[in-house]
Amino acid sequence: MKNNVLRILKSSREYISGEEISKEFHMTRAAIWKHIKSLREEGYNIESVPSKGYRLISSPDLLIQEEIEEYLSTDFIGRNIIHYDSIGSTNKDAKEVASTSREGTVIIAEEQTEGRGRMGRAWASPKAKGIWMTIVLKPKIEPMKVARLTLLGAAAVFNALGELNVKPQIKWPNDLLLDGKKICGILTEMGAELNMVNYVVMGIGVNVNFDEEDIPEEIKDRATSIKIYKSVEIDRKELTANILNEFEKLYVKFCETGEMGDSIKICRENSIFLGEEVRIIRGDEVRLGKAVDIDENGQLVVEFSDNNIESIYSGEVSLRGINPA
Ligand code: ATP
């Protein structure tokens, strides 16, 4: 009911009388007042003028369903948002609820206390400074193909940032960078049987409104934010919705046809390492080679120093520039 009150307030720039709200939702004036009070406590600035009614002045910077949906154009991605003020990790939570959640459910937290990157590495996720979200997916594809979804995620974030006139570089397979520093990381995990995917959770972390002092000391040399890059505060709600909008388009096409040419093109054309010497790190083993292409399966094609050309599967390696960082 509180959400209905919020929706009606959002639907108009004018005052809405208590009588109108009470008629629309069969609510007593006391009930309306209770909901208004609770919305104010959440950070909504709602004006009330005795003979006119209520008017929404401003909304809080929160990545909740009611705030994001006004920018959403999707059919199912982001139509069910589970929001936390603080959580260990959105991917961890998503894995716990995946089997009972409908496809497209998104877990979003204002802060992660145990955010993770690939291979268990920590992902800094300070409160209200970024977008820390995980999308629950149920693609009917072979487990081997799940890694490809990461490239769809990277392309979706790339496209969404394009709407802000920001053009990041993509570090295959899962990071986006500005000025050579990371602003987004994607972590795709799955629950599967030998030949069948039960669920995929795709975690997307974007450093949106970090100031320099929000970046932990140990990653200052390799992390930045969109705000630092653009010198302007970014609307997290709109960016969240845009990422989901872009992702659904690429994802639906991929599920229906297996086609991911658009995403590969974006990753290829904006790749940070293509044409360059790289180090391919697999556990303790480091191999030198030249990154020559991203193939139609989303794998990185590397020409190794012994002239062997191999397609690298993203799950198993880390890619670095030639100079240790
Ligand atoms: P690799 O290239 O070695 O595979 P990766 O690029 O896949 O690494 P991830 O595992 O995705 O990296 O991310 C974890 C790493 O990202 C951390 O070890 C840290 O260096 C860095 N990091 C952690 N938090 C952030 C953040 N908020 N923004 C940018 N970088 C971060």
Coordinates of C-alpha atoms and ligand atoms in Angstrom, one line a residue:
M1 CA 0.0 0.0 0.0
K2 CA 2.8 2.4 0.8
N3 CA 4.2 1.7 -2.7
N4 CA 0.8 2.7 -4.1
V5 CA 0.9 6.0 -2.3
L6 CA 4.4 6.5 -3.6
R7 CA 3.4 5.7 -7.2
I8 CA 0.5 8.1 -7.2
L9 CA 2.8 10.9 -5.8
K10 CA 5.4 10.1 -8.4
S11 CA 2.8 10.2 -11.2
S12 CA 2.1 13.9 -10.7
R13 CA 4.1 17.1 -10.2
E14 CA 0.9 18.7 -8.7
Y15 CA -0.6 18.3 -5.3
I16 CA -2.7 15.2 -4.8
S17 CA -5.4 15.5 -2.2
G18 CA -5.8 13.0 0.6
E19 CA -9.3 12.5 -0.6
E20 CA -8.1 11.4 -4.1
I21 CA -5.6 8.9 -2.6
S22 CA -8.2 7.5 -0.2
K23 CA -10.7 7.0 -3.0
E24 CA -8.2 5.4 -5.3
F25 CA -6.9 2.9 -2.8
H26 CA -9.8 2.7 -0.3
M27 CA -7.6 3.9 2.5
T28 CA -8.5 6.0 5.5
R29 CA -6.9 9.4 6.0
A30 CA -5.0 8.0 9.0
A31 CA -3.6 5.2 6.9
I32 CA -2.4 7.6 4.2
W33 CA -0.7 9.7 6.9
K34 CA 1.0 6.7 8.3
H35 CA 2.4 5.8 4.8
I36 CA 3.5 9.4 4.2
K37 CA 5.3 9.4 7.5
S38 CA 7.1 6.2 6.7
L39 CA 8.1 7.4 3.3
R40 CA 9.5 10.5 4.8
E41 CA 11.6 8.4 7.2
E42 CA 13.0 6.6 4.1
G43 CA 14.2 9.9 2.8
Y44 CA 11.3 11.0 0.6
N45 CA 10.7 14.8 0.8
I46 CA 6.9 15.1 0.7
E47 CA 5.3 18.4 1.2
S48 CA 1.8 18.6 2.7
V49 CA -0.4 21.7 2.4
P50 CA -3.7 21.6 4.3
S51 CA -6.2 22.5 1.6
K52 CA -4.2 21.1 -1.3
G53 CA -2.8 17.7 -0.3
Y54 CA 0.6 16.1 -0.8
R55 CA 3.4 16.7 -3.3
L56 CA 6.6 14.8 -3.8
I57 CA 9.5 17.2 -3.8
S58 CA 12.4 14.7 -4.0
S59 CA 13.3 11.1 -3.7
P60 CA 16.2 9.5 -1.8
D61 CA 19.2 8.1 -3.7
L62 CA 18.2 4.5 -3.1
L63 CA 18.3 1.6 -5.7
I64 CA 14.9 0.3 -4.8
Q65 CA 12.2 -1.1 -7.1
E66 CA 10.0 2.1 -7.0
E67 CA 13.0 4.3 -7.9
I68 CA 14.5 2.2 -10.7
E69 CA 11.3 1.1 -12.5
E70 CA 10.5 4.5 -13.8
Y71 CA 13.6 4.2 -16.1
L72 CA 13.1 0.5 -16.9
S73 CA 12.0 -0.6 -20.4
T74 CA 12.5 -4.4 -19.8
D75 CA 10.0 -7.2 -19.9
F76 CA 11.5 -9.3 -17.1
I77 CA 15.0 -8.2 -16.1
G78 CA 14.8 -6.0 -13.0
R79 CA 11.0 -6.4 -12.6
N80 CA 11.6 -8.0 -9.3
I81 CA 14.2 -6.2 -7.3
I82 CA 15.3 -7.3 -3.8
H83 CA 17.0 -4.4 -2.1
Y84 CA 19.3 -4.5 0.9
D85 CA 20.8 -1.6 2.8
S86 CA 23.8 -3.8 3.5
I87 CA 24.7 -7.3 2.6
G88 CA 27.7 -9.7 2.5
S89 CA 27.6 -10.3 -1.2
T90 CA 24.8 -9.9 -3.7
N91 CA 26.1 -12.9 -5.7
K92 CA 26.1 -15.1 -2.6
D93 CA 22.5 -14.0 -1.7
A94 CA 21.4 -14.5 -5.3
K95 CA 22.8 -18.1 -5.3
E96 CA 20.7 -18.8 -2.2
V97 CA 17.5 -17.5 -3.7
A98 CA 18.1 -18.4 -7.4
S99 CA 16.2 -21.7 -7.6
T100 CA 13.1 -20.2 -6.1
S101 CA 13.3 -16.8 -7.8
R102 CA 11.9 -15.9 -11.2
E103 CA 14.3 -15.1 -14.0
G104 CA 15.4 -11.5 -14.1
T105 CA 15.2 -11.0 -10.3
V106 CA 17.9 -8.6 -9.3
I107 CA 19.5 -8.4 -5.9
I108 CA 20.8 -4.9 -5.1
A109 CA 22.6 -3.6 -2.1
E110 CA 23.7 -0.2 -1.1
E111 CA 26.8 -1.7 0.4
Q112 CA 28.5 -5.1 0.3
T113 CA 30.7 -6.1 3.2
E114 CA 32.2 -9.1 1.5
G115 CA 32.0 -8.2 -2.1
R116 CA 33.9 -10.6 -4.3
G117 CA 35.7 -10.5 -7.7
R118 CA 36.9 -13.5 -9.6
M119 CA 38.8 -16.2 -7.8
G120 CA 37.6 -15.1 -4.4
R121 CA 39.3 -11.6 -4.6
A122 CA 37.8 -8.8 -2.6
W123 CA 35.6 -6.2 -4.3
A124 CA 35.3 -2.9 -2.5
S125 CA 31.7 -1.8 -2.4
P126 CA 31.2 1.3 -0.2
K127 CA 27.8 2.5 0.8
A128 CA 25.7 4.3 -1.9
K129 CA 28.8 5.0 -4.0
G130 CA 28.3 2.4 -6.6
I131 CA 25.9 -0.2 -8.2
W132 CA 26.3 -3.5 -6.5
M133 CA 23.8 -5.9 -8.1
T134 CA 23.3 -9.4 -9.2
I135 CA 20.9 -10.6 -11.9
V136 CA 19.4 -14.1 -11.6
L137 CA 19.2 -15.8 -15.0
K138 CA 17.9 -19.2 -16.2
P139 CA 19.2 -19.6 -19.7
K140 CA 18.5 -22.9 -21.5
I141 CA 22.1 -23.2 -22.7
E142 CA 24.9 -25.7 -22.1
P143 CA 27.1 -25.0 -19.0
M144 CA 30.1 -24.5 -21.3
K145 CA 28.4 -21.4 -22.9
V146 CA 27.7 -19.6 -19.6
A147 CA 31.0 -17.8 -19.6
R148 CA 29.8 -16.0 -22.8
L149 CA 27.2 -14.2 -20.8
T150 CA 30.0 -12.2 -19.1
L151 CA 30.7 -10.5 -22.4
L152 CA 27.0 -9.6 -22.8
G153 CA 27.2 -8.0 -19.3
A154 CA 30.3 -6.1 -20.3
A155 CA 28.6 -4.9 -23.5
A156 CA 25.5 -3.9 -21.7
V157 CA 27.5 -1.7 -19.2
F158 CA 29.4 -0.3 -22.1
N159 CA 26.2 0.7 -23.9
A160 CA 24.6 2.1 -20.8
L161 CA 27.7 4.3 -20.1
G162 CA 27.5 5.5 -23.7
E163 CA 24.3 7.2 -22.8
L164 CA 26.4 9.3 -20.3
N165 CA 29.0 10.0 -23.1
V166 CA 31.4 7.7 -21.3
K167 CA 33.4 5.3 -23.4
P168 CA 35.3 2.8 -21.3
Q169 CA 37.7 0.2 -22.5
I170 CA 37.0 -3.5 -21.9
K171 CA 39.5 -5.8 -20.4
W172 CA 38.4 -9.2 -21.6
P173 CA 36.4 -10.9 -20.2
N174 CA 35.0 -9.1 -17.2
D175 CA 36.3 -5.6 -16.5
L176 CA 35.6 -2.1 -17.8
L177 CA 38.2 0.6 -17.4
L178 CA 38.5 4.4 -17.7
D179 CA 42.0 5.9 -18.0
G180 CA 43.4 2.4 -17.6
K181 CA 41.7 2.0 -14.2
K182 CA 38.9 -0.3 -13.3
I183 CA 35.3 1.1 -12.9
C184 CA 33.3 -2.1 -13.3
G185 CA 33.8 -5.8 -12.7
I186 CA 31.5 -8.6 -13.6
L187 CA 31.4 -12.0 -11.9
T188 CA 29.3 -14.7 -13.5
E189 CA 28.7 -17.9 -11.5
M190 CA 26.3 -20.8 -12.0
G191 CA 24.5 -23.7 -10.5
A192 CA 24.5 -26.5 -13.0
E193 CA 24.4 -30.3 -13.6
L194 CA 26.6 -31.9 -16.2
N195 CA 24.5 -30.9 -19.1
M196 CA 22.0 -28.4 -17.7
V197 CA 22.2 -25.0 -16.2
N198 CA 20.0 -24.6 -13.2
Y199 CA 20.7 -20.9 -12.8
V200 CA 23.3 -18.2 -13.5
V201 CA 24.0 -15.3 -11.3
M202 CA 25.7 -12.3 -12.9
G203 CA 27.2 -9.8 -10.4
I204 CA 27.8 -6.4 -11.8
G205 CA 29.8 -3.9 -9.7
V206 CA 30.1 -0.3 -11.0
N207 CA 32.1 2.4 -9.2
V208 CA 29.7 5.2 -9.8
N209 CA 30.1 8.1 -7.4
F210 CA 33.4 7.3 -5.6
D211 CA 35.5 10.3 -4.7
E212 CA 39.3 9.7 -4.5
E213 CA 39.0 9.1 -0.7
D214 CA 36.4 6.3 -1.2
I215 CA 38.9 4.1 -3.0
P216 CA 40.8 1.8 -0.7
E217 CA 44.6 2.6 -0.6
E218 CA 45.6 -0.8 -1.9
I219 CA 43.7 -0.4 -5.2
K220 CA 44.2 3.4 -5.8
D221 CA 46.6 2.6 -8.7
R222 CA 44.0 0.5 -10.5
A223 CA 40.5 1.7 -9.6
T224 CA 38.6 4.8 -10.4
S225 CA 35.0 5.9 -10.7
I226 CA 32.7 7.5 -13.3
K227 CA 32.3 10.5 -11.0
I228 CA 36.1 11.0 -10.8
Y229 CA 36.4 10.6 -14.6
K230 CA 33.5 13.0 -15.4
S231 CA 33.8 15.3 -12.5
V232 CA 30.1 15.1 -12.0
E233 CA 27.7 13.1 -9.7
I234 CA 25.9 10.4 -11.7
D235 CA 22.3 9.3 -11.2
R236 CA 22.7 5.7 -9.9
K237 CA 19.0 4.8 -10.5
E238 CA 19.0 5.7 -14.1
L239 CA 22.3 4.0 -14.8
T240 CA 21.1 0.9 -13.0
A241 CA 18.0 0.8 -15.2
N242 CA 20.0 1.5 -18.3
I243 CA 22.3 -1.4 -17.7
L244 CA 19.4 -3.7 -17.1
N245 CA 17.6 -2.4 -20.3
E246 CA 20.8 -2.9 -22.4
F247 CA 21.4 -6.3 -20.9
E248 CA 17.9 -7.7 -21.6
K249 CA 18.2 -6.8 -25.3
L250 CA 21.5 -8.7 -25.7
Y251 CA 20.4 -11.5 -23.5
V252 CA 17.1 -12.2 -25.2
K253 CA 18.7 -12.3 -28.6
F254 CA 21.5 -14.6 -27.3
C255 CA 18.9 -17.0 -25.7
E256 CA 16.7 -17.1 -28.7
T257 CA 19.3 -17.4 -31.4
G258 CA 22.7 -18.1 -29.8
E259 CA 23.8 -14.9 -31.5
M260 CA 26.1 -12.5 -29.6
G261 CA 27.8 -10.7 -32.5
D262 CA 26.8 -7.3 -31.1
S263 CA 28.5 -7.9 -27.8
I264 CA 31.6 -9.4 -29.3
K265 CA 31.9 -6.4 -31.7
I266 CA 31.7 -4.0 -28.7
C267 CA 34.3 -6.1 -26.7
R268 CA 36.6 -6.3 -29.8
E269 CA 36.4 -2.7 -30.8
N270 CA 36.9 -1.4 -27.3
S271 CA 39.3 -4.0 -26.0
I272 CA 42.3 -2.7 -24.0
F273 CA 44.7 -5.4 -25.0
L274 CA 43.9 -6.5 -28.6
G275 CA 47.0 -6.3 -30.7
E276 CA 49.2 -6.1 -27.7
E277 CA 51.6 -8.3 -25.8
V278 CA 50.0 -9.9 -22.8
R279 CA 50.6 -12.2 -20.0
I280 CA 48.2 -15.1 -19.6
I281 CA 48.2 -16.3 -16.0
R282 CA 46.8 -19.7 -15.1
G283 CA 47.5 -20.5 -11.4
D284 CA 51.3 -20.3 -11.1
E285 CA 51.9 -20.6 -14.8
V286 CA 52.5 -17.3 -16.8
R287 CA 52.7 -17.4 -20.6
L288 CA 53.6 -14.5 -22.9
G289 CA 51.8 -13.9 -26.1
K290 CA 50.0 -11.4 -28.2
A291 CA 46.2 -11.0 -27.9
V292 CA 45.0 -11.1 -31.5
D293 CA 41.2 -11.4 -31.4
I294 CA 38.0 -12.3 -29.6
D295 CA 36.5 -15.1 -31.5
E296 CA 32.8 -15.7 -32.2
N297 CA 32.5 -17.7 -29.0
G298 CA 33.8 -14.9 -26.9
Q299 CA 37.1 -16.6 -26.4
L300 CA 40.4 -14.6 -26.5
V301 CA 42.7 -15.7 -29.3
V302 CA 46.3 -15.5 -28.3
E303 CA 49.4 -16.0 -30.4
F304 CA 52.0 -17.4 -28.0
S305 CA 55.7 -16.8 -28.4
D306 CA 56.2 -20.3 -29.8
N307 CA 53.8 -19.3 -32.6
N308 CA 51.0 -21.5 -31.3
I309 CA 47.6 -19.8 -31.6
E310 CA 45.1 -20.8 -28.9
S311 CA 41.5 -19.7 -28.0
I312 CA 41.5 -19.0 -24.3
Y313 CA 38.4 -19.8 -22.2
S314 CA 37.7 -17.0 -19.8
G315 CA 37.0 -19.1 -16.7
E316 CA 40.5 -20.3 -16.3
V317 CA 42.9 -17.4 -16.7
S318 CA 43.8 -13.8 -15.7
L319 CA 44.9 -11.5 -18.4
R320 CA 47.5 -8.8 -17.7
G321 CA 49.5 -6.3 -19.7
I322 CA 53.1 -7.0 -20.3
N323 CA 54.3 -4.7 -17.5
P324 CA 53.6 -6.1 -14.0
A325 CA 50.9 -4.2 -12.2
Ligands
ATP1 P1 42.4 -10.8 -13.1 O1 42.7 -9.9 -14.2 O2 43.6 -11.1 -12.3 O3 41.6 -11.9 -13.4 P2 40.2 -9.4 -12.5 O4 40.4 -8.2 -13.3 O5 39.3 -10.5 -13.0 O6 41.5 -9.9 -12.1 P3 38.4 -9.3 -10.4 O7 38.7 -10.6 -9.8 O8 37.3 -9.2 -11.3 O9 39.7 -8.9 -11.1 O10 38.3 -8.2 -9.3 C1 39.0 -8.2 -8.1 C2 40.2 -7.3 -8.1 O11 39.7 -6.0 -8.5 C3 40.8 -7.0 -6.7 O12 41.8 -7.9 -6.5 C4 41.2 -5.6 -6.7 O13 42.5 -5.5 -7.2 C5 40.3 -4.9 -7.6 N1 39.2 -4.2 -7.0 C6 38.5 -4.5 -5.8 N2 37.5 -3.7 -5.6 C7 37.5 -2.9 -6.7 C8 36.6 -1.8 -7.1 N3 35.6 -1.4 -6.4 N4 36.9 -1.2 -8.2 C9 38.0 -1.5 -9.0 N5 38.8 -2.5 -8.7 C10 38.5 -3.2 -7.6

